[in-house]
Short mmCIF file of C-alpha atoms and ligand atoms in Angstrom, two decimals:
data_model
loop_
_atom_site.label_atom_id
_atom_site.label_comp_id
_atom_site.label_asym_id
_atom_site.label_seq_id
_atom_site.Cartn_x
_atom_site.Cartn_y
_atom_site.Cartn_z
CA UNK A 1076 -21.66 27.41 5.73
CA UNK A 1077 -17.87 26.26 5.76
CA UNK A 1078 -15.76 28.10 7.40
CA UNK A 1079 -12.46 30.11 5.71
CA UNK A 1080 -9.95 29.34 7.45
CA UNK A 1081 -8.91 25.70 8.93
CA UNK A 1082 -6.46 24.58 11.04
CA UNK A 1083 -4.02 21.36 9.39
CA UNK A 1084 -6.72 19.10 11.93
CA UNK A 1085 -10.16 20.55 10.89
CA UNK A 1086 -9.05 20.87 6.93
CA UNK A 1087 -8.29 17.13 7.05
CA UNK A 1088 -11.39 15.75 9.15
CA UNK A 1089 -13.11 17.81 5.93
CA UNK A 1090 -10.89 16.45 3.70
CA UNK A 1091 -11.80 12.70 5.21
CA UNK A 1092 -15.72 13.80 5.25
CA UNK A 1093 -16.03 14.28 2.02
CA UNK A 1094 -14.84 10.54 0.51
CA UNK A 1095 -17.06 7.95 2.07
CA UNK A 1096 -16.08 4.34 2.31
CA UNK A 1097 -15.49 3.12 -1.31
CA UNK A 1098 -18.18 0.16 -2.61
CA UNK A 1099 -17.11 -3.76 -1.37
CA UNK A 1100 -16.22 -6.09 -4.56
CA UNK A 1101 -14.93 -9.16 -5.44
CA UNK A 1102 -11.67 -8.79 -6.93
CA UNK A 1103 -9.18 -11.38 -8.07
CA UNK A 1104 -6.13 -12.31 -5.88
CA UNK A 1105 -3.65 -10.57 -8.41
CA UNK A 1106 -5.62 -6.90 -7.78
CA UNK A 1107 -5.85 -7.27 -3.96
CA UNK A 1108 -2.38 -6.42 -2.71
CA UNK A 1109 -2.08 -3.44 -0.35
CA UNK A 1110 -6.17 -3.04 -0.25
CA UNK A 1111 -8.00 -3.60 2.60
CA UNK A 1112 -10.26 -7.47 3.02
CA UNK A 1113 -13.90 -6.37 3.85
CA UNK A 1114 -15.14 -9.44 5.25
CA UNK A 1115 -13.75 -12.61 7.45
CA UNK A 1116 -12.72 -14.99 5.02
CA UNK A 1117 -13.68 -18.57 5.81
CA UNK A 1118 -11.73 -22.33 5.02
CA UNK A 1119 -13.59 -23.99 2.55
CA UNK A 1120 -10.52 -26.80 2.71
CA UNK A 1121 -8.57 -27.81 5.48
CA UNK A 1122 -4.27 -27.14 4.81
CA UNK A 1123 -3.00 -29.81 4.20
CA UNK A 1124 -5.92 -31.23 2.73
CA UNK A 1125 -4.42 -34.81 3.84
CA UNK A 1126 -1.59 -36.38 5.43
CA UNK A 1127 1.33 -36.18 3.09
CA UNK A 1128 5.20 -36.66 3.18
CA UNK A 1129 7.61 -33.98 4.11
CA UNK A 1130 10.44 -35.33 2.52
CA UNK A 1131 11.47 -37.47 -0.46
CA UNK A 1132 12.15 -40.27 0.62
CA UNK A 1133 10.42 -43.76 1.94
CA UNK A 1134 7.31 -44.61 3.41
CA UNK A 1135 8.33 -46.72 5.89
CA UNK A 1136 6.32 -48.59 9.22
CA UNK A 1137 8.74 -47.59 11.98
CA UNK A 1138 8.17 -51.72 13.29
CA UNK A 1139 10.02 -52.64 10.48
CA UNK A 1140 13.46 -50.58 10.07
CA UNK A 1141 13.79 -50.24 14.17
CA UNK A 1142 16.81 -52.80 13.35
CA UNK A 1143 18.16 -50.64 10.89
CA UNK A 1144 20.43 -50.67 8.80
CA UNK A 1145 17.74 -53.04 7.55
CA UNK A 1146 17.36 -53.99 3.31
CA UNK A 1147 13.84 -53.69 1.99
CA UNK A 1148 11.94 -54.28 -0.86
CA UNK A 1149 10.36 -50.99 -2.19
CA UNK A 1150 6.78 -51.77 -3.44
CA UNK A 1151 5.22 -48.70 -4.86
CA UNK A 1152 6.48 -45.39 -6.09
CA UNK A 1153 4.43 -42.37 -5.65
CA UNK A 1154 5.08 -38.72 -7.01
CA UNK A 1155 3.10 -35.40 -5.45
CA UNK A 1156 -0.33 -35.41 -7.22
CA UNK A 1157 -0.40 -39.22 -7.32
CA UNK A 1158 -4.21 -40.58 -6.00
CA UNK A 1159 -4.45 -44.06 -6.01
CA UNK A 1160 -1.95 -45.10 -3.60
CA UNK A 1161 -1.57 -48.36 -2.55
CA UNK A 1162 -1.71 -49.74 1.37
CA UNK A 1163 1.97 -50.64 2.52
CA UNK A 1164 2.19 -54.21 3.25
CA UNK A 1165 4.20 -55.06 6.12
CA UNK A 1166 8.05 -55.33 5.70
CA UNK A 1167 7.78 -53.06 2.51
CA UNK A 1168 8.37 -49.77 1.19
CA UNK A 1169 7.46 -47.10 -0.58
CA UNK A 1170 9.00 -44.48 -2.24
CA UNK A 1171 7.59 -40.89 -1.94
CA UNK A 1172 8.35 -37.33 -2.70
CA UNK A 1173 7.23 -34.24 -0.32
CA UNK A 1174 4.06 -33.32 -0.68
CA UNK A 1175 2.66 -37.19 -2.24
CA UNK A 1176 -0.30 -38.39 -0.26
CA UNK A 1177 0.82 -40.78 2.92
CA UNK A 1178 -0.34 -44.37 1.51
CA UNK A 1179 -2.29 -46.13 4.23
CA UNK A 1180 -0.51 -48.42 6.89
CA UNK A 1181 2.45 -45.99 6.74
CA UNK A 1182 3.36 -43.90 9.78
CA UNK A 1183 6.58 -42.79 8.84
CA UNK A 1184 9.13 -41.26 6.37
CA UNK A 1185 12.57 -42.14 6.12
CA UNK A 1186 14.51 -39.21 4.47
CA UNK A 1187 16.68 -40.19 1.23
CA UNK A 1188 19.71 -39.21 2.44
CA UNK A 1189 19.69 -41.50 5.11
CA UNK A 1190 19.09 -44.64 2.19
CA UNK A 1191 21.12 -46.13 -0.61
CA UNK A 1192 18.21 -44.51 -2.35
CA UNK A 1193 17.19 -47.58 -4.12
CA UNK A 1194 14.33 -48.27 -6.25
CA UNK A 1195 14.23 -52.16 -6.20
CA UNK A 1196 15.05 -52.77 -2.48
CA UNK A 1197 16.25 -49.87 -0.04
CA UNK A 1198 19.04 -50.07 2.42
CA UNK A 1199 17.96 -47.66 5.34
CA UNK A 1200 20.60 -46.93 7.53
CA UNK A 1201 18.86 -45.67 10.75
CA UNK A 1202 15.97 -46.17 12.65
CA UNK A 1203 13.16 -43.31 12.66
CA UNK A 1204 10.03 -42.39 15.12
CA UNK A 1205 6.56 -42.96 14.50
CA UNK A 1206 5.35 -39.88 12.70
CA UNK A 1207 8.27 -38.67 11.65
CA UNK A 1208 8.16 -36.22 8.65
CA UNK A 1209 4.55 -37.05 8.09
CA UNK A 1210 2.39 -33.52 7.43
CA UNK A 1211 -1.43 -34.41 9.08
CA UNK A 1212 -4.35 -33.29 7.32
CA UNK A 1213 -5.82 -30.04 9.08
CA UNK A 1214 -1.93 -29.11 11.12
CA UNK A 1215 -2.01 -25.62 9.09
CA UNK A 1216 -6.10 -24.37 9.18
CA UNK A 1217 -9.20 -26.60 9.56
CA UNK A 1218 -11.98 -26.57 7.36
CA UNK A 1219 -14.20 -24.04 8.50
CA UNK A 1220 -11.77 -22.10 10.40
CA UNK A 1221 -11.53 -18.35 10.01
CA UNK A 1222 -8.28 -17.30 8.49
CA UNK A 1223 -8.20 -13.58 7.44
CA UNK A 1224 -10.00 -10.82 9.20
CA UNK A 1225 -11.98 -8.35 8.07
CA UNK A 1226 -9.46 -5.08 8.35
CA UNK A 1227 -6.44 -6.62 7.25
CA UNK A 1228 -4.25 -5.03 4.77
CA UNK A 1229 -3.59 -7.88 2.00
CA UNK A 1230 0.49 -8.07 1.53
CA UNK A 1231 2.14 -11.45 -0.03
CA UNK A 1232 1.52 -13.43 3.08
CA UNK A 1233 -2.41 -13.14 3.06
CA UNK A 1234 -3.06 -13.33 -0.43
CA UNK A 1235 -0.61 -16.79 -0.38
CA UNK A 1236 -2.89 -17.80 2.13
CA UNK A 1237 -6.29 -17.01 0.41
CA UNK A 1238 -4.98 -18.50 -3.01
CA UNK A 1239 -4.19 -21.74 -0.79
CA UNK A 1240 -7.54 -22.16 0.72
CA UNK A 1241 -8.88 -21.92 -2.78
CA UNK A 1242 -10.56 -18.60 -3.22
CA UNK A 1243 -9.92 -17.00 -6.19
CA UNK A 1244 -10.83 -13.30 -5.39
CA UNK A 1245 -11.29 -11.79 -2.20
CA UNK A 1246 -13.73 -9.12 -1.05
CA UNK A 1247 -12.47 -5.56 -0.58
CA UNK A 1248 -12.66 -1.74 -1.25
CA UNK A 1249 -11.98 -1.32 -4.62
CA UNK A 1250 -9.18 0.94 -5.63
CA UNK A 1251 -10.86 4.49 -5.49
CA UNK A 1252 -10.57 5.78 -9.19
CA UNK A 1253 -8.84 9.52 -8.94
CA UNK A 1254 -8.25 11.77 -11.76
CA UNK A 1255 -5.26 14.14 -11.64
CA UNK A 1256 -5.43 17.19 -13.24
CA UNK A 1257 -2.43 20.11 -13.38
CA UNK A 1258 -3.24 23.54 -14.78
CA UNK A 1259 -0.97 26.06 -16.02
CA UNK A 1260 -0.29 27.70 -18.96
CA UNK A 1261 3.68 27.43 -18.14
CA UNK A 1262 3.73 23.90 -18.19
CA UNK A 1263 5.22 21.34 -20.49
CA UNK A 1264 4.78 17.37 -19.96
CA UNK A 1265 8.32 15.61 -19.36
CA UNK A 1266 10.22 14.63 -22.58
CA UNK A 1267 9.08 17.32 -24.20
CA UNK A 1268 11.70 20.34 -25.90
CA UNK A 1269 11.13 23.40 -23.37
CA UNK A 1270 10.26 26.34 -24.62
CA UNK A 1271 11.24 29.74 -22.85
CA UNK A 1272 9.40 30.69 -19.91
CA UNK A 1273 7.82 27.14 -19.57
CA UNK A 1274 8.91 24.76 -16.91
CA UNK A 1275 8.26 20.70 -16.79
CA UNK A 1276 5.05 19.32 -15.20
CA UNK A 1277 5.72 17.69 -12.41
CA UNK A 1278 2.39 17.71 -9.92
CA UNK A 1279 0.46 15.31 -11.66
CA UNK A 1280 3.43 12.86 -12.29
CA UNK A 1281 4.05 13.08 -8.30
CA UNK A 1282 0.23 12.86 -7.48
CA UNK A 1283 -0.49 9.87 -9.44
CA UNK A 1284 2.34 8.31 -8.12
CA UNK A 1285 1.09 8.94 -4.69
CA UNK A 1286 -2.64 7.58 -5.13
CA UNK A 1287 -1.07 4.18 -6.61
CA UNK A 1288 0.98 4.25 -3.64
CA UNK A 1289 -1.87 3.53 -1.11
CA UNK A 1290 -3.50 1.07 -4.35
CA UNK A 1291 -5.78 3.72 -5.95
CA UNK A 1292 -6.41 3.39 -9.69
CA UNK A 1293 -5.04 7.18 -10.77
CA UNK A 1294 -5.95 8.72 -14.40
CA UNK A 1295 -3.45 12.03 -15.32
CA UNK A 1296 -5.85 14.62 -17.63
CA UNK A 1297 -4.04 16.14 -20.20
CA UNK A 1298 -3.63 19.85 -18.28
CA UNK A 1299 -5.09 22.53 -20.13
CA UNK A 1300 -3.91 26.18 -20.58
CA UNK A 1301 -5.42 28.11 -18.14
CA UNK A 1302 -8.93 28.32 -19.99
CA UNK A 1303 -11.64 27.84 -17.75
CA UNK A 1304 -13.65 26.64 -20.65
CA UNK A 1305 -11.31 24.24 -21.49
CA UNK A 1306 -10.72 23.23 -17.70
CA UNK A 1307 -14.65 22.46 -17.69
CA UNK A 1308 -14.69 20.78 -20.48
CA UNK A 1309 -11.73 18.10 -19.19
CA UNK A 1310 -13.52 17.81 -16.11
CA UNK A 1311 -16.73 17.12 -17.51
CA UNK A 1312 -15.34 14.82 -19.96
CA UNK A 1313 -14.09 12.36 -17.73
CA UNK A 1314 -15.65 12.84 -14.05
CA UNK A 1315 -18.31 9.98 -15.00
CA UNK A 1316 -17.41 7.05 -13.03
CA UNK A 1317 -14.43 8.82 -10.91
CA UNK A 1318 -14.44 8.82 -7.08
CA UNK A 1319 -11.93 12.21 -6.62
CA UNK A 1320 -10.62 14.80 -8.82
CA UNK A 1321 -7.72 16.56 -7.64
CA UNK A 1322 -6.20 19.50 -9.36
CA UNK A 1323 -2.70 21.67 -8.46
CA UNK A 1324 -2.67 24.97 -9.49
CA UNK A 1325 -4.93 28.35 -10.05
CA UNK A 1326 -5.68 28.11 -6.41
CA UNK A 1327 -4.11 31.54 -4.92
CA UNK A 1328 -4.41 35.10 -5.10
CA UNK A 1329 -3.61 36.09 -8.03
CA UNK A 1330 -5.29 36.91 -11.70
CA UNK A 1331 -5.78 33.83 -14.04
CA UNK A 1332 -6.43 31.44 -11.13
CA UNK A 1333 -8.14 29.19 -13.31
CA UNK A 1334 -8.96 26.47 -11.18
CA UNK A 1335 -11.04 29.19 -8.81
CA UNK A 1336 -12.39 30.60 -11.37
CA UNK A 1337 -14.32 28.32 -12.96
CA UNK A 1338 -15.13 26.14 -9.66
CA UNK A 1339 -16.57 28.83 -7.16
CA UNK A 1340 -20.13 29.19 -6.92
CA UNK A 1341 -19.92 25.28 -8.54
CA UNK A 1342 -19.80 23.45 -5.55
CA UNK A 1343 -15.93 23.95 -4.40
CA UNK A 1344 -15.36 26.03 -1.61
CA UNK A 1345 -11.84 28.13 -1.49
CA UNK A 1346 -10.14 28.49 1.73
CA UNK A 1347 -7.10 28.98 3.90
CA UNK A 1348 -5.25 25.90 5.80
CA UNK A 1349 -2.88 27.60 8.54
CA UNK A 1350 -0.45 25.46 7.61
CA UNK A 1351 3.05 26.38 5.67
CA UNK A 1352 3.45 25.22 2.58
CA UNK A 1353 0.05 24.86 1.29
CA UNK A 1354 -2.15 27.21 2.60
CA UNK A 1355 -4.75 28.00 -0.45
CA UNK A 1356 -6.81 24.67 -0.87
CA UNK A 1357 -10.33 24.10 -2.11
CA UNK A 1358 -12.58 21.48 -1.53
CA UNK A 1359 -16.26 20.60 -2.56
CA UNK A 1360 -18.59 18.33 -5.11
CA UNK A 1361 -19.05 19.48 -8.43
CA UNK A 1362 -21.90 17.32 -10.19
CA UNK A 1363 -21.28 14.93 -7.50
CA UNK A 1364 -17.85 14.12 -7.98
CA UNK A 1365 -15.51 14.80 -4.98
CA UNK A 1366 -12.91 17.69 -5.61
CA UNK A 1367 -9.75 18.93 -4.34
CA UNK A 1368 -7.86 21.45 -5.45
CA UNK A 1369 -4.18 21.70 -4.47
CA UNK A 1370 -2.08 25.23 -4.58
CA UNK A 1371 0.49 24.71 -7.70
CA UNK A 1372 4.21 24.70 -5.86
CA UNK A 1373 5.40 21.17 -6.23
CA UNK A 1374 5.91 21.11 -2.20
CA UNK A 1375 2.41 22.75 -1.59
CA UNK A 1376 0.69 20.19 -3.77
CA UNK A 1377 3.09 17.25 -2.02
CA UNK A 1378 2.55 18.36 1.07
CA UNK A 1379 -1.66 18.91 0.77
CA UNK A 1380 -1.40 15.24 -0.86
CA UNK A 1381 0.34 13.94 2.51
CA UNK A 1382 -1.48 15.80 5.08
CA UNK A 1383 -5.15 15.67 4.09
CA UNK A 1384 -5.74 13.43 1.14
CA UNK A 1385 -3.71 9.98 1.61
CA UNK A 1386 -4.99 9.74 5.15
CA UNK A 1387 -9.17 10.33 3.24
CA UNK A 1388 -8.50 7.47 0.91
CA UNK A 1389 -6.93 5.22 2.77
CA UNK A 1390 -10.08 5.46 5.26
CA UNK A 1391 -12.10 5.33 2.21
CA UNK A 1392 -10.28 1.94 1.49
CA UNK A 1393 -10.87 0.75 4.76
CA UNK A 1394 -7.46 1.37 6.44
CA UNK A 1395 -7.79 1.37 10.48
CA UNK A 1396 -4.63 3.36 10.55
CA UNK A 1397 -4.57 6.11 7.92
CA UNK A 1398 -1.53 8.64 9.97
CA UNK A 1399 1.79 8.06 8.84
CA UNK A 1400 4.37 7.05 11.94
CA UNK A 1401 5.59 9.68 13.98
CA UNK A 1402 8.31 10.36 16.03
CA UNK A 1403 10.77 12.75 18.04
CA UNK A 1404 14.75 13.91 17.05
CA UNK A 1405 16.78 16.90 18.07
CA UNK A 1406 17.08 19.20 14.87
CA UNK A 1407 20.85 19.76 13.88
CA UNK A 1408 19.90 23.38 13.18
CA UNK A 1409 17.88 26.59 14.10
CA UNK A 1410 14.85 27.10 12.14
CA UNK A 1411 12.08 29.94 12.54
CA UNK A 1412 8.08 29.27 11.15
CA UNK A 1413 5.27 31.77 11.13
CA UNK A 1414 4.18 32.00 14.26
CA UNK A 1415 0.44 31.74 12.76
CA UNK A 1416 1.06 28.49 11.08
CA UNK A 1417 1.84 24.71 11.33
CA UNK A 1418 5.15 24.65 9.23
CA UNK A 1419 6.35 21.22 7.73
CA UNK A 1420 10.33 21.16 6.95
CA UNK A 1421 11.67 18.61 4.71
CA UNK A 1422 13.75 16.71 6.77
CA UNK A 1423 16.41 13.26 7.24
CA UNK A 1424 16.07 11.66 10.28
CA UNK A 1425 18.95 8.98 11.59
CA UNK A 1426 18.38 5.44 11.64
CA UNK A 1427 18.39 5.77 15.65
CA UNK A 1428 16.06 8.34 15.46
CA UNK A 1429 18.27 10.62 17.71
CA UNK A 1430 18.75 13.85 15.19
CA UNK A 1431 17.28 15.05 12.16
CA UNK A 1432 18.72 17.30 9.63
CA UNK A 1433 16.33 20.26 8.39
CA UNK A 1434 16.84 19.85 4.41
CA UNK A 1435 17.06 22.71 2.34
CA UNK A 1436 14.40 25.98 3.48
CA UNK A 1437 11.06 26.37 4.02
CA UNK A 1438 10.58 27.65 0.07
CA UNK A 1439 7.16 25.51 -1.93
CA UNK A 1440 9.17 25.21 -4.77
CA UNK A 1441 12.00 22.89 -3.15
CA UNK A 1442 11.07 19.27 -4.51
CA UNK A 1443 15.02 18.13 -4.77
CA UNK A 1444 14.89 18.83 -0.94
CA UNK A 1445 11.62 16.75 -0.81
CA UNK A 1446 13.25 14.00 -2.73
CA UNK A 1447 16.04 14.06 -0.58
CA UNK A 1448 14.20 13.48 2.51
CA UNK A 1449 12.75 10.54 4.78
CA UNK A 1450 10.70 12.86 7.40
CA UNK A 1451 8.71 15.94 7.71
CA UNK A 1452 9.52 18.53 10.48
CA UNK A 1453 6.55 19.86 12.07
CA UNK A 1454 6.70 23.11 13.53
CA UNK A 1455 3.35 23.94 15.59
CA UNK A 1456 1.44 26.95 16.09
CA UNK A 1457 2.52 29.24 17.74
CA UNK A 1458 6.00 28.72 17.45
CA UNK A 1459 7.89 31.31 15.65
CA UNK A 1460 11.82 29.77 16.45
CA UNK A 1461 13.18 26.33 16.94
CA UNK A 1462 16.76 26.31 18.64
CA UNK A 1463 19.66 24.10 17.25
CA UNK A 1464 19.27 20.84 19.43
CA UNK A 1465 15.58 21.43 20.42
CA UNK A 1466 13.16 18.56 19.99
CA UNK A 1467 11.13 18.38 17.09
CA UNK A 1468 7.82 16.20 15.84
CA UNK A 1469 8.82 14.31 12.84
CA UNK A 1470 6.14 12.67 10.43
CA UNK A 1471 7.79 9.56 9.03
CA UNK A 1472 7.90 9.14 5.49
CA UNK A 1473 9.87 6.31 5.09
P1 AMP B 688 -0.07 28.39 -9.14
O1 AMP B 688 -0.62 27.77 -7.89
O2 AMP B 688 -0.80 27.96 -10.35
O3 AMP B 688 -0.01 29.89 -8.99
O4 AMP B 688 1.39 27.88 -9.28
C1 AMP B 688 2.36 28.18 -8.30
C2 AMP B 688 3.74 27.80 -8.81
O5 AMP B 688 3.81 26.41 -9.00
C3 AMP B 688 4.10 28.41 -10.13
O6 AMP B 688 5.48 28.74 -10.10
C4 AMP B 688 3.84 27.32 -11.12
O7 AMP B 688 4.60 27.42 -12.28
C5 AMP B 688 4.19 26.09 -10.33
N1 AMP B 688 3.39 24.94 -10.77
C6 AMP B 688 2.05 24.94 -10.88
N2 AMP B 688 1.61 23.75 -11.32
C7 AMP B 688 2.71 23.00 -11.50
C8 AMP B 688 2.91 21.67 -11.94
N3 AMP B 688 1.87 20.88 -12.28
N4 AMP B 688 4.17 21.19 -12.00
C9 AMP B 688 5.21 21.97 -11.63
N5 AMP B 688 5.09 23.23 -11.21
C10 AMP B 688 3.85 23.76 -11.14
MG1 MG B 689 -0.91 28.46 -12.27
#
């Protein structure tokens, strides 16, 4: 039987337990950024493939312009991509741009720009040492060798890397597919004329945000009035194939909490999270799909998003760390929390890390304030006032 009431700790360990590691797949390079690799990948070709020139300029035996500034005659010409390449006779040249393949009897490259740069014969102008500016076959990886571990997040870098060993797609976690619904009778979609009493939708267009953040794949639902037919009818509609469902709104104590109504005795369990904003949250499986249902506030919903359900799907995707950096600052002003709750304060933190500025109150309904900050403030149980100058825990956001 779950419990009612969580502390910020148990609710997200719940949270985390109920979105198992996502399915492994195949997917191209372009898809792969930010998601995590699921398996050692493994050189199929050595980098460079073969020895090549690092420069334009002259493949050169280093015998024959030790007497430099020495005049020779340049025998062969060979571009990048070139393949039949010629030996170099003795007390010849050739020409050759970075990256062309080294032709045999070569062990050197003279650089242009010390040459007349000639095309018929070549003055060269100074000597150079065996080896110079020649790139060997296998310097970078070796066939065989492993070059990306499973557990690594794919960034630029790595996905360079697997595109240069040859591999085409890569195995991960595939993007868990979340749909985002907001309820609420009061709300209008941005861009829209605003009728009285109506106020612009903002939860799903911050949630959706958030999931493609991390590299989830997230679908916003056209919220509903608050119908509970209507809300089950949504749901039902487009829960086949989705990994999460998370809703804001109808959560809390009052009448027409739609999102309670028509999810209790369905599978969703409706709790309390000692934690300030945010406290109402549900969480359960309705027809097998995973659901979360976030209170309505734009700060509760936020908040609940960045406390329980980023650090669940990026474990889901495979992420060894899924907590967001923390740190400590001296608050630039007195703050007081329910002593019964964890309270999170928007906050701005200096670049040294030294003091952070509490940002507007502790009201669920302050998003500028969330927009204008870089940290969250975390005020623990127990504590009921914070002095000006007293060290605080700050969650990094940025
Ligand atoms: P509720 O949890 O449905 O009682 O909503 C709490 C407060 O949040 C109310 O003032 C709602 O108007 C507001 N709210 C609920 N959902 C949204 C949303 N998707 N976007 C912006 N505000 C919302
Ligand atoms: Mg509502």
């Amino acid at each position: 039987m779950p419990k009612r009431s969580y502390t910020a700790e148990e609710y997200r360990d719940e949270v985390a337990a109920l979105l198992p590691p996502l399915p492994v797949t195949p997917l191209p390079l372009a898809d792969c950024l930010g998601l995590v690799l699921a398996e050692d990948v493994v050189a199929g070709v050595s980098l460079p493939p073969f020895d090549n020139s690092a420069m334009d300029g002259y493949a050169v035996r280093a015998a024959d312009v030790a007497a430099a500034p020495v005049t020779l005659p340049v025998a062969d010409d060979i571009p990048a991509g070139r393949v039949d390449v010629r030996p170099l006779e003795p007390g010849t040249v050739h020409r050759i741009m970075t990256g062309a393949p080294l032709p045999p009897g070569a062990d050197s490259i003279v650089q242009v720009e010390l040459t007349d740069a000639g095309t018929t014969n070549v003055l060269v102008n100074e000597a150079v040492v065996a080896g110079k500016h020649i790139r060997r076959a296998g310097e970078d990886v070796v066939v065989g060798d492993t070059v990306l571990r499973a557990g690594t997040v794919l960034g630029p870098p790595q996905l360079g890397l697997a595109a240069a060993v040859g591999l085409g797609t890569l195995p991960v976690r595939r993007p868990p597919r979340v749909l985002v619904l907001s309820t609420g009778s009061e709300l209008v979609a941005a861009g829209e004329p605003l009728p009285p009493g109506h106020i612009y939708e903002s939860n799903s267009v911050l949630i959706a945000a958030a999931v493609r953040e991390i590299g989830g794949h997230a679908t916003v639902l056209r919220f509903v009035p608050d119908d509970v037919d209507k809300f089950r009818a949504v749901i039902a509609e487009h829960a086949p194939g989705a990994d999460l469902l998370i809703t804001s709104g109808g959560v809390s104590a009052g009448a027409y909490e739609v999102v309670k109504d028509a999810l209790t005795g369905q599978g969703v369990e409706f709790v309390r999270v000692s934690i300030q904003p945010g406290g109402p949250q549900g969480f359960g499986s309705v027809d097998g799909l995973p659901v979360l249902t976030l209170p309505g506030n734009p700060v509760s919903a936020a908040l609940s998003f960045e406390l329980f359900i980023r650090p669940a799907l990026l474990g889901a995707l495979g992420h060894g760390v899924v907590s967001r950096p923390r740190a400590k600052a001296r608050t630039t002003a007195a703050m007081s929390s329910p002593e019964g709750r964890t309270q999170y304060r928007r906050g701005r933190h200096d670049d040294g890390m030294v003091a952070v500025v509490p940002v507007g109150g502790p009201g669920s309904h302050l998003l500028s304030s969330f927009a204008a900050s870089n940290c969250l403030i975390e005020i623990p149980l127990g504590v009921a006032e914070v002095a000006e100058g007293a060290e605080v825990d700050l969650i990094l956001l940025d």
